[in-house]
């Protein structure tokens, strides 16, 4: 068995009739056969009736009938002519099957369109000298149709690639612009850092950008990330500097607070603790561990002072309450003084009560007005009796004036001496008595001048 190729003289050119049909060696083919929008031309199986499409002559040469006439495709010497035709028909059907498979792949969209186009063109080009027996015109029309479908698929794939590339570029452009905004504006450092990490994963997932564009966009994206990291690093470096300064300032505050914890200067120290608290808040945050430890020390010192003050105030309040009871007892005694019965005895008695009053000391603040008022009432009653007596004993007025003046001078001397000795309590007591006698002196002098 031998095969024959196509000779130049057996290749017939295509011609076009007046209505647009294509003639191939006497057979008309519709222009729709190359239109990918139309159904693919039907190609009958050659094996069903090989004699329809070819013959074997007496010397064994195998011919295929075409629109141009017969074309030798091979030689059959191995048996009956019908077997030879069947053999070459099966070979045609193999090509036909290849075309059907290619058509199915193109219809499904599977595979590489460029590879499909190469296969369709190869199939079409191979028909001119194919050693087969079958409807070559129909198979050529189908091949034209497959080439057109493959070209359309290639163009559609190109459009899809271009669109996908444009979308990929747009997505990466959007990521770049977002990264640049974050780099320039973000202050929520953790959220922004998390977003940039997520954006990097998104970047890696985007495919289809040409290398040049991808490199340009990546440079911008990378610069934005670096700028954000530098700005964030600068922020936290400044924050660390501020926190170290805050720690140093708070250490000073704690040191002073601990020194004040044993103070007994209650009022000024309590005021200073209030100021230290304001200074603590103004100092800002130190590193967390140091801040917590320093705060515990500050609170411990402050609590120590106020606990001591509270204890001292409790003792003082108890002392003042006891003093109030003692002064109430003195008042009960003073309020029984009767200057009408014995004026001199009454004055002497009041004097002794005044001395004991000063010695008792302070009372609760809310009791001062009440207790002092009751004592002044007694003093006014005695002073009124003295005034009345003076008015009744004018001849003795001068002597009384001299006597009162002497007592004033005496108490003023005692006060000066106590002051010089640093005894403030006795000095104040003598001054109070001098003031009392000074009032009586003034009354006596007034009585003398008005008699």
Tab-separated table of C-alpha atoms in Angstrom:
chain	number	residue	atom	x	y	z
A	1	UNK	CA	0.000	0.000	0.000
A	2	UNK	CA	1.361	3.430	-0.980
A	3	UNK	CA	0.013	6.976	-0.675
A	4	UNK	CA	0.162	9.836	-3.156
A	5	UNK	CA	0.533	13.563	-2.407
A	6	UNK	CA	-1.270	16.335	-4.186
A	7	UNK	CA	0.394	17.620	-7.337
A	8	UNK	CA	0.230	21.291	-8.373
A	9	UNK	CA	-1.965	20.469	-11.330
A	10	UNK	CA	-4.603	18.730	-9.190
A	11	UNK	CA	-5.211	21.720	-6.902
A	12	UNK	CA	-8.222	23.695	-8.139
A	13	UNK	CA	-8.768	27.326	-7.083
A	14	UNK	CA	-11.929	28.417	-5.357
A	15	UNK	CA	-14.338	30.660	-7.284
A	16	UNK	CA	-17.231	32.760	-6.096
A	17	UNK	CA	-20.606	32.819	-7.877
A	18	UNK	CA	-22.907	35.848	-8.146
A	19	UNK	CA	-24.819	35.154	-4.895
A	20	UNK	CA	-21.673	34.765	-2.728
A	21	UNK	CA	-21.447	30.956	-2.712
A	22	UNK	CA	-18.029	29.291	-2.926
A	23	UNK	CA	-17.315	26.756	-5.656
A	24	UNK	CA	-14.618	24.122	-4.981
A	25	UNK	CA	-14.030	22.117	-8.154
A	26	UNK	CA	-17.658	22.054	-9.100
A	27	UNK	CA	-19.205	21.906	-5.547
A	28	UNK	CA	-20.864	24.995	-4.086
A	29	UNK	CA	-20.139	25.929	-0.402
A	30	UNK	CA	-22.188	28.562	1.419
A	31	UNK	CA	-20.350	31.557	2.932
A	32	UNK	CA	-22.068	30.675	6.219
A	33	UNK	CA	-19.724	27.714	6.560
A	34	UNK	CA	-16.980	30.123	7.764
A	35	UNK	CA	-19.311	32.114	10.036
A	36	UNK	CA	-18.728	31.068	13.700
A	37	UNK	CA	-22.193	32.309	14.630
A	38	UNK	CA	-23.807	29.645	12.381
A	39	UNK	CA	-23.993	25.930	13.227
A	40	UNK	CA	-20.983	23.909	12.113
A	41	UNK	CA	-21.410	22.176	8.707
A	42	UNK	CA	-22.328	18.506	8.839
A	43	UNK	CA	-19.710	16.034	7.631
A	44	UNK	CA	-21.030	12.573	6.778
A	45	UNK	CA	-19.088	9.536	7.900
A	46	UNK	CA	-17.120	8.104	4.948
A	47	UNK	CA	-17.181	4.546	6.301
A	48	UNK	CA	-20.933	4.301	5.717
A	49	UNK	CA	-20.490	4.348	1.893
A	50	UNK	CA	-16.826	4.590	0.867
A	51	UNK	CA	-17.648	4.051	-2.805
A	52	UNK	CA	-19.605	7.314	-2.805
A	53	UNK	CA	-16.406	9.272	-2.176
A	54	UNK	CA	-13.732	7.326	-4.099
A	55	UNK	CA	-12.595	4.278	-6.127
A	56	UNK	CA	-9.712	1.912	-6.704
A	57	UNK	CA	-8.622	1.354	-10.323
A	58	UNK	CA	-7.332	-1.824	-11.829
A	59	UNK	CA	-3.689	-1.188	-10.910
A	60	UNK	CA	-4.619	-0.516	-7.262
A	61	UNK	CA	-4.462	3.292	-7.310
A	62	UNK	CA	-6.921	4.823	-4.780
A	63	UNK	CA	-8.756	7.996	-5.810
A	64	UNK	CA	-10.941	10.453	-3.859
A	65	UNK	CA	-13.600	12.454	-5.673
A	66	UNK	CA	-13.452	16.219	-5.136
A	67	UNK	CA	-15.108	19.201	-6.727
A	68	UNK	CA	-12.033	19.500	-8.894
A	69	UNK	CA	-12.147	15.916	-9.984
A	70	UNK	CA	-10.435	12.782	-8.811
A	71	UNK	CA	-7.194	12.919	-6.831
A	72	UNK	CA	-4.936	9.972	-6.208
A	73	UNK	CA	-4.428	9.476	-2.501
A	74	UNK	CA	-2.609	6.118	-2.413
A	75	UNK	CA	-2.266	2.593	-3.678
A	76	UNK	CA	-3.915	-0.623	-2.428
A	77	UNK	CA	-2.316	-3.963	-3.242
A	78	UNK	CA	-3.114	-5.930	-0.131
A	79	UNK	CA	-6.573	-7.266	-1.028
A	80	UNK	CA	-9.938	-6.402	-2.475
A	81	UNK	CA	-10.515	-2.864	-3.723
A	82	UNK	CA	-13.421	-2.418	-1.339
A	83	UNK	CA	-11.089	-3.072	1.561
A	84	UNK	CA	-8.794	-0.345	0.263
A	85	UNK	CA	-11.645	2.147	0.041
A	86	UNK	CA	-12.755	1.194	3.569
A	87	UNK	CA	-9.228	1.732	4.868
A	88	UNK	CA	-8.970	5.240	3.414
A	89	UNK	CA	-12.532	6.014	4.505
A	90	UNK	CA	-11.652	5.084	8.088
A	91	UNK	CA	-8.724	7.427	7.895
A	92	UNK	CA	-11.109	10.187	6.767
A	93	UNK	CA	-13.406	9.368	9.677
A	94	UNK	CA	-10.447	9.678	12.054
A	95	UNK	CA	-9.905	13.239	10.824
A	96	UNK	CA	-13.666	13.829	11.000
A	97	UNK	CA	-13.644	12.626	14.647
A	98	UNK	CA	-10.721	14.935	15.397
A	99	UNK	CA	-12.764	17.839	13.998
A	100	UNK	CA	-15.807	16.859	16.090
A	101	UNK	CA	-13.683	16.731	19.273
A	102	UNK	CA	-12.175	20.117	18.459
A	103	UNK	CA	-15.673	21.502	17.876
A	104	UNK	CA	-16.802	20.148	21.278
A	105	UNK	CA	-13.840	21.710	23.031
A	106	UNK	CA	-14.520	25.078	21.432
A	107	UNK	CA	-18.197	24.851	22.337
A	108	UNK	CA	-17.407	24.074	25.979
A	109	UNK	CA	-14.801	26.838	26.301
A	110	UNK	CA	-12.333	24.377	27.797
A	111	UNK	CA	-8.670	24.426	26.898
A	112	UNK	CA	-6.414	27.035	25.376
A	113	UNK	CA	-8.077	28.936	22.472
A	114	UNK	CA	-4.696	29.503	20.818
A	115	UNK	CA	-3.958	25.790	20.858
A	116	UNK	CA	-7.423	25.101	19.450
A	117	UNK	CA	-6.799	27.618	16.648
A	118	UNK	CA	-3.460	25.987	15.815
A	119	UNK	CA	-5.148	22.591	15.682
A	120	UNK	CA	-8.002	23.901	13.500
A	121	UNK	CA	-5.580	25.537	11.059
A	122	UNK	CA	-3.427	22.430	10.926
A	123	UNK	CA	-6.503	20.307	10.211
A	124	UNK	CA	-7.673	22.697	7.489
A	125	UNK	CA	-4.244	22.926	5.871
A	126	UNK	CA	-3.742	19.180	5.928
A	127	UNK	CA	-6.867	18.471	3.845
A	128	UNK	CA	-5.290	19.627	0.575
A	129	UNK	CA	-3.117	16.501	0.376
A	130	UNK	CA	-4.731	14.260	2.916
A	131	UNK	CA	-4.615	10.551	2.002
A	132	UNK	CA	-8.232	9.899	2.833
A	133	UNK	CA	-11.497	9.072	1.082
A	134	UNK	CA	-14.576	11.042	2.141
A	135	UNK	CA	-16.486	14.312	1.766
A	136	UNK	CA	-13.455	16.583	1.705
A	137	UNK	CA	-15.536	19.628	0.745
A	138	UNK	CA	-17.751	19.264	3.824
A	139	UNK	CA	-14.740	18.557	6.007
A	140	UNK	CA	-12.979	21.652	4.583
A	141	UNK	CA	-16.053	23.752	5.301
A	142	UNK	CA	-16.125	22.400	8.832
A	143	UNK	CA	-12.421	23.160	9.193
A	144	UNK	CA	-13.075	26.735	8.033
A	145	UNK	CA	-15.852	26.971	10.565
A	146	UNK	CA	-13.582	25.640	13.334
A	147	UNK	CA	-10.851	28.107	12.409
A	148	UNK	CA	-13.377	30.958	12.575
A	149	UNK	CA	-14.720	29.709	15.924
A	150	UNK	CA	-11.168	29.345	17.278
A	151	UNK	CA	-10.224	32.844	16.066
A	152	UNK	CA	-13.327	34.188	17.784
A	153	UNK	CA	-12.406	32.295	20.957
A	154	UNK	CA	-8.856	33.674	20.770
A	155	UNK	CA	-10.212	37.211	20.390
A	156	UNK	CA	-12.712	36.681	23.227
A	157	UNK	CA	-9.935	35.306	25.433
A	158	UNK	CA	-7.820	38.333	24.564
A	159	UNK	CA	-10.683	40.667	25.456
A	160	UNK	CA	-11.240	38.751	28.689
A	161	UNK	CA	-7.543	38.883	29.484
A	162	UNK	CA	-7.438	42.595	28.752
A	163	UNK	CA	-10.483	43.161	30.943
A	164	UNK	CA	-9.081	40.964	33.702
A	165	UNK	CA	-5.758	42.777	33.407
A	166	UNK	CA	-7.512	46.156	33.605
A	167	UNK	CA	-9.491	45.008	36.646
A	168	UNK	CA	-6.325	43.644	38.254
A	169	UNK	CA	-4.507	46.914	37.591
A	170	UNK	CA	-7.471	48.859	38.985
A	171	UNK	CA	-7.544	46.656	42.089
A	172	UNK	CA	-3.840	47.103	42.725
A	173	UNK	CA	-4.140	50.823	41.990
A	174	UNK	CA	-6.904	51.025	44.607
A	175	UNK	CA	-4.709	49.146	47.095
A	176	UNK	CA	-1.826	51.541	46.392
A	177	UNK	CA	-4.008	54.606	46.899
A	178	UNK	CA	-5.449	53.202	50.127
A	179	UNK	CA	-1.953	52.369	51.372
A	180	UNK	CA	-0.795	55.919	50.575
A	181	UNK	CA	-3.747	57.388	52.500
A	182	UNK	CA	-2.951	55.183	55.465
A	183	UNK	CA	0.714	56.176	55.294
A	184	UNK	CA	-0.172	59.874	55.286
A	185	UNK	CA	-3.163	60.051	57.637
A	186	UNK	CA	-3.680	56.999	59.851
A	187	UNK	CA	-3.296	57.380	63.622
A	188	UNK	CA	-5.074	54.204	64.700
A	189	UNK	CA	-1.793	52.368	64.524
A	190	UNK	CA	-2.892	48.808	65.270
A	191	UNK	CA	-5.921	48.879	62.977
A	192	UNK	CA	-3.887	50.518	60.204
A	193	UNK	CA	-1.056	47.991	60.564
A	194	UNK	CA	-3.541	45.097	60.453
A	195	UNK	CA	-5.134	46.596	57.353
A	196	UNK	CA	-1.790	46.926	55.565
A	197	UNK	CA	-0.995	43.277	56.322
A	198	UNK	CA	-4.385	42.229	54.949
A	199	UNK	CA	-3.800	44.416	51.882
A	200	UNK	CA	-0.502	42.628	51.233
A	201	UNK	CA	-2.372	39.308	51.128
A	202	UNK	CA	-4.920	40.875	48.764
A	203	UNK	CA	-2.078	42.166	46.601
A	204	UNK	CA	-0.560	38.689	46.296
A	205	UNK	CA	-3.930	37.255	45.278
A	206	UNK	CA	-4.317	39.674	42.330
A	207	UNK	CA	-2.997	38.121	39.088
A	208	UNK	CA	-2.731	39.199	35.483
A	209	UNK	CA	-0.930	42.550	35.744
A	210	UNK	CA	1.911	43.027	33.275
A	211	UNK	CA	5.368	43.044	34.830
A	212	UNK	CA	6.168	46.690	34.156
A	213	UNK	CA	2.901	48.016	35.585
A	214	UNK	CA	3.096	45.580	38.493
A	215	UNK	CA	6.606	46.739	39.395
A	216	UNK	CA	5.589	50.408	39.261
A	217	UNK	CA	2.559	49.830	41.470
A	218	UNK	CA	4.542	47.637	43.841
A	219	UNK	CA	7.140	50.381	44.317
A	220	UNK	CA	4.396	52.812	45.353
A	221	UNK	CA	2.730	50.244	47.600
A	222	UNK	CA	6.040	49.334	49.226
A	223	UNK	CA	6.980	53.008	49.730
A	224	UNK	CA	3.604	53.643	51.390
A	225	UNK	CA	4.117	50.720	53.780
A	226	UNK	CA	7.620	51.916	54.603
A	227	UNK	CA	6.363	55.477	55.174
A	228	UNK	CA	3.647	54.214	57.502
A	229	UNK	CA	6.137	52.079	59.425
A	230	UNK	CA	8.513	55.039	59.785
A	231	UNK	CA	5.734	57.339	60.961
A	232	UNK	CA	4.448	54.730	63.374
A	233	UNK	CA	7.975	54.100	64.618
A	234	UNK	CA	8.516	57.827	65.160
A	235	UNK	CA	5.215	58.067	67.021
A	236	UNK	CA	6.044	55.251	69.385
A	237	UNK	CA	9.616	56.494	69.840
A	238	UNK	CA	8.209	59.880	70.881
A	239	UNK	CA	5.661	58.106	73.062
A	240	UNK	CA	8.461	56.136	74.713
A	241	UNK	CA	10.372	59.367	75.305
A	242	UNK	CA	7.298	60.967	76.845
A	243	UNK	CA	6.666	57.917	79.004
A	244	UNK	CA	10.243	57.893	80.253
A	245	UNK	CA	9.906	61.584	81.117
A	246	UNK	CA	6.577	60.844	82.825
A	247	UNK	CA	8.206	58.043	84.802
A	248	UNK	CA	10.981	60.355	85.990
A	249	UNK	CA	8.464	63.055	86.987
A	250	UNK	CA	6.241	60.564	88.779
A	251	UNK	CA	9.245	59.179	90.607
A	252	UNK	CA	9.866	62.703	91.941
A	253	UNK	CA	6.213	63.009	92.955
A	254	UNK	CA	6.308	59.651	94.754
A	255	UNK	CA	9.506	60.574	96.571
A	256	UNK	CA	7.927	63.775	97.870
A	257	UNK	CA	4.692	61.970	98.762
A	258	UNK	CA	6.622	59.412	100.809
A	259	UNK	CA	8.521	62.173	102.592
A	260	UNK	CA	5.238	63.895	103.490
A	261	UNK	CA	3.626	60.719	104.796
A	262	UNK	CA	4.982	61.299	108.329
A	263	UNK	CA	4.170	65.019	108.439
A	264	UNK	CA	1.972	66.334	111.243
A	265	UNK	CA	1.382	69.686	109.573
A	266	UNK	CA	-2.075	68.498	108.640
A	267	UNK	CA	-3.557	71.377	106.669
A	268	UNK	CA	-0.658	72.381	104.418
A	269	UNK	CA	0.332	68.748	103.861
A	270	UNK	CA	-3.194	67.737	102.832
A	271	UNK	CA	-3.184	70.662	100.400
A	272	UNK	CA	0.173	69.562	99.011
A	273	UNK	CA	-1.131	66.030	98.449
A	274	UNK	CA	-3.967	67.517	96.399
A	275	UNK	CA	-1.431	69.434	94.324
A	276	UNK	CA	0.688	66.300	93.879
A	277	UNK	CA	-2.358	64.436	92.562
A	278	UNK	CA	-2.903	67.162	89.937
A	279	UNK	CA	0.787	67.017	89.017
A	280	UNK	CA	0.557	63.228	88.719
A	281	UNK	CA	-2.264	63.518	86.178
A	282	UNK	CA	-0.462	66.236	84.253
A	283	UNK	CA	2.715	64.126	84.019
A	284	UNK	CA	1.094	61.703	81.544
A	285	UNK	CA	1.422	57.934	81.349
A	286	UNK	CA	4.651	56.157	82.163
A	287	UNK	CA	5.373	52.603	80.946
A	288	UNK	CA	2.563	50.449	82.335
A	289	UNK	CA	4.566	48.333	84.792
A	290	UNK	CA	6.406	51.366	86.162
A	291	UNK	CA	3.222	53.448	86.214
A	292	UNK	CA	1.344	50.830	88.223
A	293	UNK	CA	4.206	50.377	90.701
A	294	UNK	CA	4.677	54.122	91.195
A	295	UNK	CA	0.937	54.632	91.649
A	296	UNK	CA	0.846	51.981	94.366
A	297	UNK	CA	3.661	53.757	96.198
A	298	UNK	CA	1.960	57.144	95.814
A	299	UNK	CA	-1.350	55.826	97.118
A	300	UNK	CA	0.372	54.051	100.012
A	301	UNK	CA	2.133	57.268	101.092
A	302	UNK	CA	-1.050	59.310	100.741
A	303	UNK	CA	-3.105	56.735	102.641
A	304	UNK	CA	-0.482	56.642	105.370
A	305	UNK	CA	-0.659	60.415	105.860
A	306	UNK	CA	-4.442	60.640	105.844
A	307	UNK	CA	-4.757	57.637	108.147
A	308	UNK	CA	-2.433	59.376	110.606
A	309	UNK	CA	-4.356	62.619	110.216
A	310	UNK	CA	-7.655	60.855	110.760
A	311	UNK	CA	-6.296	59.204	113.885
A	312	UNK	CA	-4.944	62.525	115.145
A	313	UNK	CA	-8.207	64.287	114.394
A	314	UNK	CA	-10.101	61.566	116.208
A	315	UNK	CA	-7.891	62.060	119.260
A	316	UNK	CA	-8.193	65.833	118.951
A	317	UNK	CA	-11.949	65.639	118.572
A	318	UNK	CA	-12.131	63.483	121.696
A	319	UNK	CA	-9.915	65.994	123.531
A	320	UNK	CA	-11.991	68.934	122.292
A	321	UNK	CA	-15.198	67.189	123.325
A	322	UNK	CA	-13.766	66.640	126.796
A	323	UNK	CA	-12.677	70.299	126.914
A	324	UNK	CA	-16.220	71.297	126.012
A	325	UNK	CA	-17.543	69.286	128.961
A	326	UNK	CA	-15.058	70.972	131.287
A	327	UNK	CA	-16.016	74.420	130.003
A	328	UNK	CA	-19.678	73.545	130.418
A	329	UNK	CA	-18.902	72.753	134.069
A	330	UNK	CA	-17.059	76.084	134.413
A	331	UNK	CA	-19.995	77.891	132.829
A	332	UNK	CA	-22.392	76.246	135.236
A	333	UNK	CA	-20.168	77.550	138.054
A	334	UNK	CA	-19.784	80.994	136.464
A	335	UNK	CA	-23.484	81.382	135.861
A	336	UNK	CA	-24.045	81.028	139.634
A	337	UNK	CA	-21.847	84.074	140.416
A	338	UNK	CA	-23.926	86.775	142.095
A	339	UNK	CA	-22.116	90.151	141.908
A	340	UNK	CA	-24.909	91.814	143.861
A	341	UNK	CA	-24.108	89.752	146.926
A	342	UNK	CA	-20.353	90.456	146.930
A	343	UNK	CA	-18.916	92.344	143.979
A	344	UNK	CA	-15.239	91.829	144.861
A	345	UNK	CA	-15.771	88.125	145.520
A	346	UNK	CA	-17.666	87.876	142.232
A	347	UNK	CA	-14.830	89.544	140.297
A	348	UNK	CA	-12.240	87.343	141.926
A	349	UNK	CA	-14.322	84.272	141.226
A	350	UNK	CA	-14.757	85.290	137.559
A	351	UNK	CA	-11.020	85.889	137.284
A	352	UNK	CA	-10.249	82.372	138.515
A	353	UNK	CA	-12.810	80.928	136.114
A	354	UNK	CA	-11.222	82.830	133.215
A	355	UNK	CA	-7.804	81.429	134.075
A	356	UNK	CA	-9.121	77.887	134.250
A	357	UNK	CA	-11.042	78.506	130.988
A	358	UNK	CA	-7.847	79.338	129.117
A	359	UNK	CA	-6.012	76.393	130.634
A	360	UNK	CA	-8.644	73.930	129.434
A	361	UNK	CA	-7.885	74.675	125.793
A	362	UNK	CA	-9.849	74.400	122.562
A	363	UNK	CA	-13.300	72.937	122.004
A	364	UNK	CA	-15.022	71.627	118.816
A	365	UNK	CA	-15.475	74.401	116.281
A	366	UNK	CA	-19.248	74.104	116.295
A	367	UNK	CA	-19.331	74.674	120.081
A	368	UNK	CA	-17.119	77.782	120.225
A	369	UNK	CA	-19.840	80.386	119.594
A	370	UNK	CA	-22.194	78.809	122.112
A	371	UNK	CA	-19.674	78.405	124.944
A	372	UNK	CA	-17.891	81.736	124.421
A	373	UNK	CA	-21.258	83.478	124.292
A	374	UNK	CA	-22.331	82.083	127.651
A	375	UNK	CA	-19.038	83.159	129.265
A	376	UNK	CA	-19.317	86.662	127.792
A	377	UNK	CA	-22.803	86.912	129.228
A	378	UNK	CA	-21.401	86.246	132.725
A	379	UNK	CA	-18.613	88.765	132.145
A	380	UNK	CA	-21.110	91.397	131.010
A	381	UNK	CA	-23.225	90.788	134.089
A	382	UNK	CA	-20.234	91.247	136.419
A	383	UNK	CA	-19.023	94.293	134.470
A	384	UNK	CA	-22.474	95.859	134.690
A	385	UNK	CA	-22.448	95.331	138.463
A	386	UNK	CA	-18.996	96.932	138.679
A	387	UNK	CA	-20.220	99.943	136.696
A	388	UNK	CA	-23.191	100.326	138.960
A	389	UNK	CA	-20.948	100.076	142.027
A	390	UNK	CA	-18.612	102.694	140.652
A	391	UNK	CA	-21.451	105.026	140.123
A	392	UNK	CA	-22.527	104.497	143.718
A	393	UNK	CA	-18.997	105.007	145.179
A	394	UNK	CA	-17.688	108.097	143.377
A	395	UNK	CA	-15.274	109.098	146.171
A	396	UNK	CA	-13.361	105.934	145.622
A	397	UNK	CA	-13.287	106.281	141.835
A	398	UNK	CA	-9.769	107.701	141.627
A	399	UNK	CA	-8.411	104.945	143.791
A	400	UNK	CA	-10.115	102.354	141.647
A	401	UNK	CA	-8.717	103.945	138.472
A	402	UNK	CA	-5.205	103.731	139.910
A	403	UNK	CA	-5.814	100.181	141.046
A	404	UNK	CA	-7.154	99.119	137.608
A	405	UNK	CA	-4.291	100.830	135.841
A	406	UNK	CA	-1.851	98.990	138.071
A	407	UNK	CA	-3.512	95.669	137.255
A	408	UNK	CA	-3.416	96.426	133.510
A	409	UNK	CA	0.290	97.223	133.720
A	410	UNK	CA	0.875	94.117	135.779
A	411	UNK	CA	-0.762	91.800	133.249
A	412	UNK	CA	0.899	93.545	130.314
A	413	UNK	CA	4.269	92.994	132.001
A	414	UNK	CA	3.411	89.315	132.520
A	415	UNK	CA	2.440	89.011	128.874
A	416	UNK	CA	5.678	90.600	127.695
A	417	UNK	CA	7.709	88.349	129.943
A	418	UNK	CA	5.897	85.234	128.716
A	419	UNK	CA	6.401	86.283	125.098
A	420	UNK	CA	10.096	86.753	125.698
A	421	UNK	CA	10.250	83.275	127.247
A	422	UNK	CA	8.447	81.759	124.250
A	423	UNK	CA	5.394	80.783	126.322
A	424	UNK	CA	2.666	81.753	123.929
A	425	UNK	CA	-0.204	80.309	125.935
A	426	UNK	CA	0.642	82.275	129.123
A	427	UNK	CA	1.300	85.388	127.075
A	428	UNK	CA	-2.115	85.146	125.445
A	429	UNK	CA	-3.746	84.475	128.806
A	430	UNK	CA	-2.067	87.542	130.392
A	431	UNK	CA	-3.018	89.687	127.413
A	432	UNK	CA	-6.645	88.596	127.731
A	433	UNK	CA	-6.669	89.493	131.412
A	434	UNK	CA	-4.982	92.840	130.663
A	435	UNK	CA	-7.686	93.497	128.086
A	436	UNK	CA	-10.383	92.738	130.656
A	437	UNK	CA	-8.834	95.067	133.211
A	438	UNK	CA	-8.316	97.666	130.520
A	439	UNK	CA	-12.049	97.664	129.898
A	440	UNK	CA	-12.715	98.109	133.591
A	441	UNK	CA	-10.095	100.863	133.692
A	442	UNK	CA	-11.855	102.632	130.826
A	443	UNK	CA	-15.174	102.335	132.638
A	444	UNK	CA	-13.634	103.656	135.854
A	445	UNK	CA	-12.051	106.568	134.066
A	446	UNK	CA	-15.364	107.313	132.367
A	447	UNK	CA	-17.117	107.237	135.719
A	448	UNK	CA	-14.566	109.657	137.192
A	449	UNK	CA	-14.881	112.032	134.260
A	450	UNK	CA	-18.700	111.925	134.362
A	451	UNK	CA	-19.285	112.213	138.081
